[in-house]
GROMACS .gro file of C-alpha atoms in nm:
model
  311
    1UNK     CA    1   0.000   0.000   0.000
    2UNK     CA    2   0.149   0.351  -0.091
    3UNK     CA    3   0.014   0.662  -0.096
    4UNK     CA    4  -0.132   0.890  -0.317
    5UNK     CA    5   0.148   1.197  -0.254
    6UNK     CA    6   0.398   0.921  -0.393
    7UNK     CA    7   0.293   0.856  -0.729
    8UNK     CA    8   0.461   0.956  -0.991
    9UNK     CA    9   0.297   1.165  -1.235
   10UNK     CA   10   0.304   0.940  -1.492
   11UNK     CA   11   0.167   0.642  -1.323
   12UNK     CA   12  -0.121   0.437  -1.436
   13UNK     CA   13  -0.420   0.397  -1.191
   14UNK     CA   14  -0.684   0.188  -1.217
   15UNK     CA   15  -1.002   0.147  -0.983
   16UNK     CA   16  -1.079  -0.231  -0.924
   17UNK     CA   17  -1.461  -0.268  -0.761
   18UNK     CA   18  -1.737  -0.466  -0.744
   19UNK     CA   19  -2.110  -0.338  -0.923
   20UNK     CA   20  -2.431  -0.475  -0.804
   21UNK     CA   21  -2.668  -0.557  -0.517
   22UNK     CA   22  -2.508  -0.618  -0.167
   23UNK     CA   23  -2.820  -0.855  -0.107
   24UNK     CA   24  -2.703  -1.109  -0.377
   25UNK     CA   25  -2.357  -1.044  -0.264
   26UNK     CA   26  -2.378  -1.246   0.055
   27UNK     CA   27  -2.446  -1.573  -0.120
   28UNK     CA   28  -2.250  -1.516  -0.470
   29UNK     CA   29  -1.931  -1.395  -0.358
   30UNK     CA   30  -1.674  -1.248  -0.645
   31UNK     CA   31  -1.342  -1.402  -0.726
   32UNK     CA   32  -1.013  -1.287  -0.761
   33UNK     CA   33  -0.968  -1.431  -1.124
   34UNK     CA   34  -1.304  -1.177  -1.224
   35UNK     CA   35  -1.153  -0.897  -1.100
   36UNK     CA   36  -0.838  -1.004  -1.265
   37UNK     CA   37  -0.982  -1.043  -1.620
   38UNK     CA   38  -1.141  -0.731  -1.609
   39UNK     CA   39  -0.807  -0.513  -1.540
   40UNK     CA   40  -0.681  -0.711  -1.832
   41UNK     CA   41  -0.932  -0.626  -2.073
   42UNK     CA   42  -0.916  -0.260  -1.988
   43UNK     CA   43  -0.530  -0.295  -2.000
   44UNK     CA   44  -0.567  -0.469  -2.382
   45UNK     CA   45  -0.754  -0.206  -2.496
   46UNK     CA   46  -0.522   0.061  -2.411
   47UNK     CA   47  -0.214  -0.090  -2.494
   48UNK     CA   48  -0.019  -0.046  -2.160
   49UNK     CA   49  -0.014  -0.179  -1.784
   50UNK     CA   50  -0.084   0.022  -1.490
   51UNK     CA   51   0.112   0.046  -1.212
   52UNK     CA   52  -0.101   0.088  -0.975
   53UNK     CA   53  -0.498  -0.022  -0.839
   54UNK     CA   54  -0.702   0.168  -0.598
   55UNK     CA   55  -1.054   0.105  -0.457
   56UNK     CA   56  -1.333   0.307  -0.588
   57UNK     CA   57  -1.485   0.382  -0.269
   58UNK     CA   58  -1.395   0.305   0.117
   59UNK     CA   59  -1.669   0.131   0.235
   60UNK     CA   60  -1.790  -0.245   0.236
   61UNK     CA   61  -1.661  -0.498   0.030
   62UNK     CA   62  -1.535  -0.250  -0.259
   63UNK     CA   63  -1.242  -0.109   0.030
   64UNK     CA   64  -1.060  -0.463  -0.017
   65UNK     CA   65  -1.208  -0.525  -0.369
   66UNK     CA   66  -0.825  -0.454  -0.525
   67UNK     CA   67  -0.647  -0.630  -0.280
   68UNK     CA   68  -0.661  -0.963  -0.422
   69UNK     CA   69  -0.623  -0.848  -0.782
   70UNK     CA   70  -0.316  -0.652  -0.609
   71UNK     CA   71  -0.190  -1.016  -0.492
   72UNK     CA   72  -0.219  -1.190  -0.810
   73UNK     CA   73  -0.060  -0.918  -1.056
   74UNK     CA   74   0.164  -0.800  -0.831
   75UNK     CA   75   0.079  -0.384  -0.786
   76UNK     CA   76   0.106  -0.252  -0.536
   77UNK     CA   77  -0.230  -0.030  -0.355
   78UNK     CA   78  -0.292   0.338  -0.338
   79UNK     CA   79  -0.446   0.455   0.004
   80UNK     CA   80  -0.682   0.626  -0.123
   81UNK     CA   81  -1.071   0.609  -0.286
   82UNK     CA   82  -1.296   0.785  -0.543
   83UNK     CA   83  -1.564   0.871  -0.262
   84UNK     CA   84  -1.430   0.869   0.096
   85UNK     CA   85  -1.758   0.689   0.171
   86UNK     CA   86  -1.974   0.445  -0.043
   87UNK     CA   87  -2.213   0.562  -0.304
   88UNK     CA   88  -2.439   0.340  -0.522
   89UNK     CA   89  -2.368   0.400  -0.853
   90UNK     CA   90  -2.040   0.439  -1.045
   91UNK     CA   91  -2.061   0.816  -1.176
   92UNK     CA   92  -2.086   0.915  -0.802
   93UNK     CA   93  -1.695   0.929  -0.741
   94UNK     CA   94  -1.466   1.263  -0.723
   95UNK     CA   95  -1.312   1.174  -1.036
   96UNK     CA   96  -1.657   1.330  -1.253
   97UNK     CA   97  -1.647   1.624  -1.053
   98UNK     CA   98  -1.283   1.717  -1.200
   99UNK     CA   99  -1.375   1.569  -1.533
  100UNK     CA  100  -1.280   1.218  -1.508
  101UNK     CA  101  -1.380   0.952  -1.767
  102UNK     CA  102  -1.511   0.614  -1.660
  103UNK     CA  103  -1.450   0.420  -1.917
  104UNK     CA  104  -1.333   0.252  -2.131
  105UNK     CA  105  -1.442  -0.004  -1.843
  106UNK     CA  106  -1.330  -0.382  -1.856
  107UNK     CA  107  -1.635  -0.569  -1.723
  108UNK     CA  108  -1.631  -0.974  -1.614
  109UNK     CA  109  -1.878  -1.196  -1.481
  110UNK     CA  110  -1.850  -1.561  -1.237
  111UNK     CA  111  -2.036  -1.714  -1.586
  112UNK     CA  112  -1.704  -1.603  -1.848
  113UNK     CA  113  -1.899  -1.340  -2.007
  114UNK     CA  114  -1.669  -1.014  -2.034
  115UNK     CA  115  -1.726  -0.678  -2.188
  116UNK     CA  116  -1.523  -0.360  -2.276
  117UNK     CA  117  -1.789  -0.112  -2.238
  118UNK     CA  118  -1.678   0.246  -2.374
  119UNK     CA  119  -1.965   0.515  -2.343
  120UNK     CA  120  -2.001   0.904  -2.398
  121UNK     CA  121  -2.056   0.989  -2.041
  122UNK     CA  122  -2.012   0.845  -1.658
  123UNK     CA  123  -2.376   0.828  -1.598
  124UNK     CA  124  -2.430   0.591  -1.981
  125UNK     CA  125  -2.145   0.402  -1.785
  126UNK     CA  126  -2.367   0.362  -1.478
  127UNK     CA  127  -2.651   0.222  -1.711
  128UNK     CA  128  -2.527  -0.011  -1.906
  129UNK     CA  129  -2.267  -0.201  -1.668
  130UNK     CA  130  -2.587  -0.182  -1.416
  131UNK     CA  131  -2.789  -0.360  -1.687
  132UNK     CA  132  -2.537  -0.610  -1.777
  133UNK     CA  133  -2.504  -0.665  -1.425
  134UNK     CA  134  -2.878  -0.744  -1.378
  135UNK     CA  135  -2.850  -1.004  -1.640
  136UNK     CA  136  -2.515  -1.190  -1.520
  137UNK     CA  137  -2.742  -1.244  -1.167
  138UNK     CA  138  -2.646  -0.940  -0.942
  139UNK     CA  139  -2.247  -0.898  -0.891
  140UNK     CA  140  -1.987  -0.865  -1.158
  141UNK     CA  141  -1.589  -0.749  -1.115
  142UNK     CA  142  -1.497  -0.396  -1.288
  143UNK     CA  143  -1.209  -0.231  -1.390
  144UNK     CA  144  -1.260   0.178  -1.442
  145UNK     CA  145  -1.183   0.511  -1.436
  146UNK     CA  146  -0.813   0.487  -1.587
  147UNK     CA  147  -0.614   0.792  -1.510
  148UNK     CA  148  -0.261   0.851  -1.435
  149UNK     CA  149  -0.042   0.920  -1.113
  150UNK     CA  150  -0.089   1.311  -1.145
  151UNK     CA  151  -0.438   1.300  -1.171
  152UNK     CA  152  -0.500   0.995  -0.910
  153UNK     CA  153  -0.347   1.283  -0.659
  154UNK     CA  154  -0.584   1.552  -0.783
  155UNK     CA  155  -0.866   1.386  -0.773
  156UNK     CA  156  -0.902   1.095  -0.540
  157UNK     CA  157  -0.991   1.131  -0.095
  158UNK     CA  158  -0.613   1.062   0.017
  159UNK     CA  159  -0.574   0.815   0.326
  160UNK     CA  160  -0.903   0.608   0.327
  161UNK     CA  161  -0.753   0.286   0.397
  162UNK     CA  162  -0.547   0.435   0.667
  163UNK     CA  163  -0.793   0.594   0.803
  164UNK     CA  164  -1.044   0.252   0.754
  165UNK     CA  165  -0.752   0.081   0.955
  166UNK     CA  166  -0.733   0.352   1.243
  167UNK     CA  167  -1.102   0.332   1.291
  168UNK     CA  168  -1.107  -0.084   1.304
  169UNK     CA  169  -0.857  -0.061   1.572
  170UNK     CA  170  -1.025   0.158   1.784
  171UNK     CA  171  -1.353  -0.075   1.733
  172UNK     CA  172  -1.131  -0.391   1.807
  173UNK     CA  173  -0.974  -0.218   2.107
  174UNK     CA  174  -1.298  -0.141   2.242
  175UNK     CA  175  -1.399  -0.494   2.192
  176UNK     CA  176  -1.163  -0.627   2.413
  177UNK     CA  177  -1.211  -0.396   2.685
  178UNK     CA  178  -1.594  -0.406   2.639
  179UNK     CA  179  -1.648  -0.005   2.602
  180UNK     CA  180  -1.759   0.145   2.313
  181UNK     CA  181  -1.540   0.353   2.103
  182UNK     CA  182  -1.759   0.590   1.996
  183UNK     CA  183  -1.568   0.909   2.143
  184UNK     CA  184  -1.232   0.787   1.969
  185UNK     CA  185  -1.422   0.757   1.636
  186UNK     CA  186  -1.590   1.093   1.656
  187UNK     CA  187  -1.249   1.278   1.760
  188UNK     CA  188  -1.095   1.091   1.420
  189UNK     CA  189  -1.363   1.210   1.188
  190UNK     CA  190  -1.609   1.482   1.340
  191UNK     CA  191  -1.903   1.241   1.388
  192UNK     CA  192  -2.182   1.280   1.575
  193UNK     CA  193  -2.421   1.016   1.762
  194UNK     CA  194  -2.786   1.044   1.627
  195UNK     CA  195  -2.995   0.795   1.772
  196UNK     CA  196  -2.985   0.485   1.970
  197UNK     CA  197  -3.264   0.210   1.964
  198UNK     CA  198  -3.372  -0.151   1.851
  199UNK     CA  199  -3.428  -0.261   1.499
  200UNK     CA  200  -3.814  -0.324   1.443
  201UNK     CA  201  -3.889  -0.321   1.099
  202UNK     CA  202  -3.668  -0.396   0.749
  203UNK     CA  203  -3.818  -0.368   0.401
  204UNK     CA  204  -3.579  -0.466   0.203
  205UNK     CA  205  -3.528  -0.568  -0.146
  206UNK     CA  206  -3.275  -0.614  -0.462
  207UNK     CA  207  -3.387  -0.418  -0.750
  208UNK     CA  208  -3.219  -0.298  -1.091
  209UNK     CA  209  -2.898  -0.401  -0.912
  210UNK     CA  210  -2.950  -0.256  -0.594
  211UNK     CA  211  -3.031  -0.350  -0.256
  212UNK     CA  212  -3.314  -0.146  -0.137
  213UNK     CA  213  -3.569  -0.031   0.114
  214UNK     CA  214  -3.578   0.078   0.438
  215UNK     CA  215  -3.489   0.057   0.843
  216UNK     CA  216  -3.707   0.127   1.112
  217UNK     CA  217  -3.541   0.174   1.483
  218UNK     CA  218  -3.710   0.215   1.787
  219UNK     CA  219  -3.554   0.488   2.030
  220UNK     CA  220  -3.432   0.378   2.376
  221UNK     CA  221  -3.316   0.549   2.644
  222UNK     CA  222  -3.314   0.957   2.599
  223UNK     CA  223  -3.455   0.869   2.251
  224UNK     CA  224  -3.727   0.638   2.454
  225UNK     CA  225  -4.075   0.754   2.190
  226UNK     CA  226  -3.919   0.823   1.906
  227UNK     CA  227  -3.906   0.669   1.610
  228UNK     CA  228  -3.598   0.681   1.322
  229UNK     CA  229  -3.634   0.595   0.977
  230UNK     CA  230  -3.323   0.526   0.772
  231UNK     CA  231  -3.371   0.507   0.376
  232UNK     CA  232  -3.118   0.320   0.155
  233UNK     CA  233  -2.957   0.162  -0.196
  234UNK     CA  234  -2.667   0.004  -0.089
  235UNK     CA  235  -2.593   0.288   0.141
  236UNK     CA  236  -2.795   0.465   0.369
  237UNK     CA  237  -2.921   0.807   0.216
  238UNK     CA  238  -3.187   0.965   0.469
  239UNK     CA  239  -3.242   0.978   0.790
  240UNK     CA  240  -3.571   1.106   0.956
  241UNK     CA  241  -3.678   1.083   1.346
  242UNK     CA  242  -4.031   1.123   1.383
  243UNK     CA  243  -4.072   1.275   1.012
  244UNK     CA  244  -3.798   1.525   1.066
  245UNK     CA  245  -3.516   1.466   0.855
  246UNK     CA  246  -3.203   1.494   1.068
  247UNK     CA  247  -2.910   1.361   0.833
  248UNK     CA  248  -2.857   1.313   0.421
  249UNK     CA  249  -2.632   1.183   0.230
  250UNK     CA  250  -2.347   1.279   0.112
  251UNK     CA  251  -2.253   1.310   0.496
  252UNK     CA  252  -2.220   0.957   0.616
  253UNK     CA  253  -2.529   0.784   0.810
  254UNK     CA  254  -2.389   0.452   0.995
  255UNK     CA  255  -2.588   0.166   1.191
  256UNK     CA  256  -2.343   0.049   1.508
  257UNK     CA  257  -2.398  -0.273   1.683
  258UNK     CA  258  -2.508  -0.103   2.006
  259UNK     CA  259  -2.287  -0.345   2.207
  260UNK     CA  260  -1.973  -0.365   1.953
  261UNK     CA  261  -1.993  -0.046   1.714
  262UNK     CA  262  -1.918  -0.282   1.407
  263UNK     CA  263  -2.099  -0.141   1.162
  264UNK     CA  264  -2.387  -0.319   0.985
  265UNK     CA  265  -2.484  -0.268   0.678
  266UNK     CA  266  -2.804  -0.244   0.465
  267UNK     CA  267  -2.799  -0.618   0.356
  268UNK     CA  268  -2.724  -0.719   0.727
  269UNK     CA  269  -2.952  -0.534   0.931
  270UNK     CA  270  -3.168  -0.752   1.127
  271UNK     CA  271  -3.548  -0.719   1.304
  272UNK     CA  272  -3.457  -0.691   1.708
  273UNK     CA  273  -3.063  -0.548   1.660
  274UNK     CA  274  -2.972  -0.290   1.936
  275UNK     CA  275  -2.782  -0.040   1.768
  276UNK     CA  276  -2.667   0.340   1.737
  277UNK     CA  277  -2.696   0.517   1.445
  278UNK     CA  278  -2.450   0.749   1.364
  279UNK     CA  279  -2.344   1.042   1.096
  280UNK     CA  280  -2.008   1.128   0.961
  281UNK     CA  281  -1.944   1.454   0.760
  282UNK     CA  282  -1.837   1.345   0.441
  283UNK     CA  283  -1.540   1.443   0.221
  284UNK     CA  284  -1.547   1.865   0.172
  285UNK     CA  285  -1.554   1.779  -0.232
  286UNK     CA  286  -1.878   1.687  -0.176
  287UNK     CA  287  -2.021   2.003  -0.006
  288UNK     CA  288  -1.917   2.208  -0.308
  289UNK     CA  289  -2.214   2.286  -0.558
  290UNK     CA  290  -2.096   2.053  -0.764
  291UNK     CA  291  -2.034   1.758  -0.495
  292UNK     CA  292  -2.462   1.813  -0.363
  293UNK     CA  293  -2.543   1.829  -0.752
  294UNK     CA  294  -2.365   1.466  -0.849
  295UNK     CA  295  -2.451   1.319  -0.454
  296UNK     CA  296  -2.702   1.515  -0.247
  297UNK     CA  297  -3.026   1.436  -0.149
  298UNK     CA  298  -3.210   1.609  -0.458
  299UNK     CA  299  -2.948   1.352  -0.676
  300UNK     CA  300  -3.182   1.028  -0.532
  301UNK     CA  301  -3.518   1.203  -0.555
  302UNK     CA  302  -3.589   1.385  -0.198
  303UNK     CA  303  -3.690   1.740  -0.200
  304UNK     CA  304  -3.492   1.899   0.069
  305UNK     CA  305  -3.151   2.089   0.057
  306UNK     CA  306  -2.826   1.916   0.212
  307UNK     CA  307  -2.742   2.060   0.597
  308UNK     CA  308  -2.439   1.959   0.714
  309UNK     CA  309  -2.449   1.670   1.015
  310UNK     CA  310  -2.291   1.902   1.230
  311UNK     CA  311  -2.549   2.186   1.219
   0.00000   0.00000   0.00000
C-alpha cells in the first residue's frame, strides 16, 4: 500500500470494484480471477499496464475489492478512494467532478462473459454495466476510471484505507475492553451520535442491481418515543426521526452494533438489533455545488436541501 502523494505523475491507476446488489452479494461472492480479467481487458484495450490499483470507494466490500487483484498481478495499492464513503452508482466518485472519464471499463462476470464497455458519459457508464449486471445475476468485477499518477493525486480522498484501519482498531480495542469507542471515532472524523434504539422493521429488497428499502429503529433510552427511519440503496441516504429529517447523504449515516460499534450494513440489518446510528461529515468535495449536484439528497429524488451533520 502507498500513498497517493507518492505517485509519480506518470503512473497508471486503475479502480478495481465490485457493481451490483449487496443482497445477492452475501451468497454469490466475487473471485479474484473476475476482477483479474477485467483489469486485463481494460489494460488490452489501451495498450499499456498500470502500475497501480485503488478502490473506488472506502466502504464495504469495494475497500478490499483490489487487494486480491493486487496479490495476483503484483501492484502494489494506493491509500486512497474515489468517494471517501460508499455511493451506489459508479458516476458518483470525485473523479466526474474534475472531469474524469469512466470508461473505457473492462467488465467480467463468475459465468465467463466479459465486456469492454466504452460510453459518452459516466452516468451511460452507470446504465449499461448496471444492466449487464442485472442479467449476469447481481455482482460482476470492474475495472474503471483509468487515469494517471498526477491525476490519481488531484482527484481521489487521500488516506481512506489508513484511516479505515485507524477506525477498526479503535472498534477492536474497544472490543476487548468491552467499552464502546464511539468518542475515539468521533475525535478521528467529526461524527456525531444520532440515535440509539432496537431494529423493528426492514423492508428490504434487490432491484435494478441494488439493494433497497428501508430501516425502522425504535428509540431507547433519551430517545425512549421516538421513532428513526433510515432510507437506503446500498448505502444509507436519509435519515428522519419522527418525520424530521435529521441527516442526508453525502454526509455519512452509519448503523453500530449497540454493544460492539461494528458497523452493519443495509444487507445485514436484522429485526430486534440494538444499535446506534451514527453520521459522519463526508469528504469537503462533496459540499461544493458541484459535490450536492452529483450526490445530495435532490441527486436520489428527496426534496430537501443538504445541511451539514454538524449543524
Amino acid at each position: 500500500v502507498v500513498a497517493a502523494a507518492e505517485l509519480r505523475d506518470d503512473d497508471r491507476v486503475a479502480f478495481i470494484a465490485g457493481i451490483g446488489a449487496p443482497g445477492v452479494l452475501v451468497e454469490k461472492l466475487p473471485r479474484v480471477d473476475e476482477a483479474v480479467t477485467a483489469l486485463h481487458i481494460l489494460e488490452a484495450h489501451l495498450g499499456s499496464r498500470f502500475t497501480h490499483l485503488c478502490p473506488a470507494e472506502a466502504g464495504g466490500l469495494n475497500a478490499l475489492t483490489p487487494i486480491g487483484p493486487a496479490a495476483a498481478t503484483g501492484l502494489p495499492i494506493v491509500d486512497a478512494d474515489g468517494m471517501g464513503r460508499a455511493f451506489p452508482s459508479l458516476e458518483l466518485v470525485t473523479p466526474t467532478l474534475d472531469g474524469g472519464v469512466c470508461t473505457p471499463m473492462g467488465f467480467a462476470d463468475e459465468h465467463g462473459n466479459t465486456m469492454l464497455i466504452d460510453t459518452p458519459t459516466n452516468l451511460w457508464a452507470e446504465d449499461f454495466a448496471r444492466a449487464a449486471t442485472v442479467a449476469s445475476g447481481g455482482i460482476a468485477m470492474l475495472a474503471l476510471y483509468p487515469m494517471t499518477g498526477r491525476q490519481a493525486k488531484d482527484w481521489l480522498v487521500h488516506g481512506a484505507l489508513s484511516l479505515a484501519q485507524r477506525l477498526g482498531q479503535a472498534v477492536r480495542r474497544g472490543s476487548s475492553t468491552g467499552e464502546l469507542p464511539l468518542d475515539e471515532i468521533f475525535a478521528e472524523t467529526g461524527g456525531h451520535r444520532l440515535f440509539h434504539g432496537t431494529v423493528v422493521d426492514v423492508d428490504r429488497r434487490n432491484e435494478r442491481g441494488w439493494t433497497m428499502g428501508t430501516v425502522v429503529v425504535s428509540g431507547t433510552g433519551r430517545h425512549g418515543g421516538q421513532s428513526m427511519e433510515i432510507d437506503f440503496q446500498n448505502e444509507n441516504l436519509v435519515a428522519r426521526v419522527d418525520d424530521s429529517i435529521v441527516a442526508t447523504t453525502p454526509d455519512l449515516i452509519m448503523v453500530l452494533g449497540l454493544d460492539t460499534a461494528e458497523p452493519i450494513p443495509a444487507e445485514d440489518v436484522r429485526y430486534g438489533q440494538r444499535v446506534t446510528v451514527v453520521g459522519l461529515p463526508c469528504d469537503p468535495q462533496w459540499r461544493t455545488p458541484a459535490g450536492l449536484a452529483l450526490t445530495g439528497p435532490r441527486r436520489f429524488g428527496y426534496d430537501v436541501d443538504f445541511r451539514p451533520i454538524e449543524a
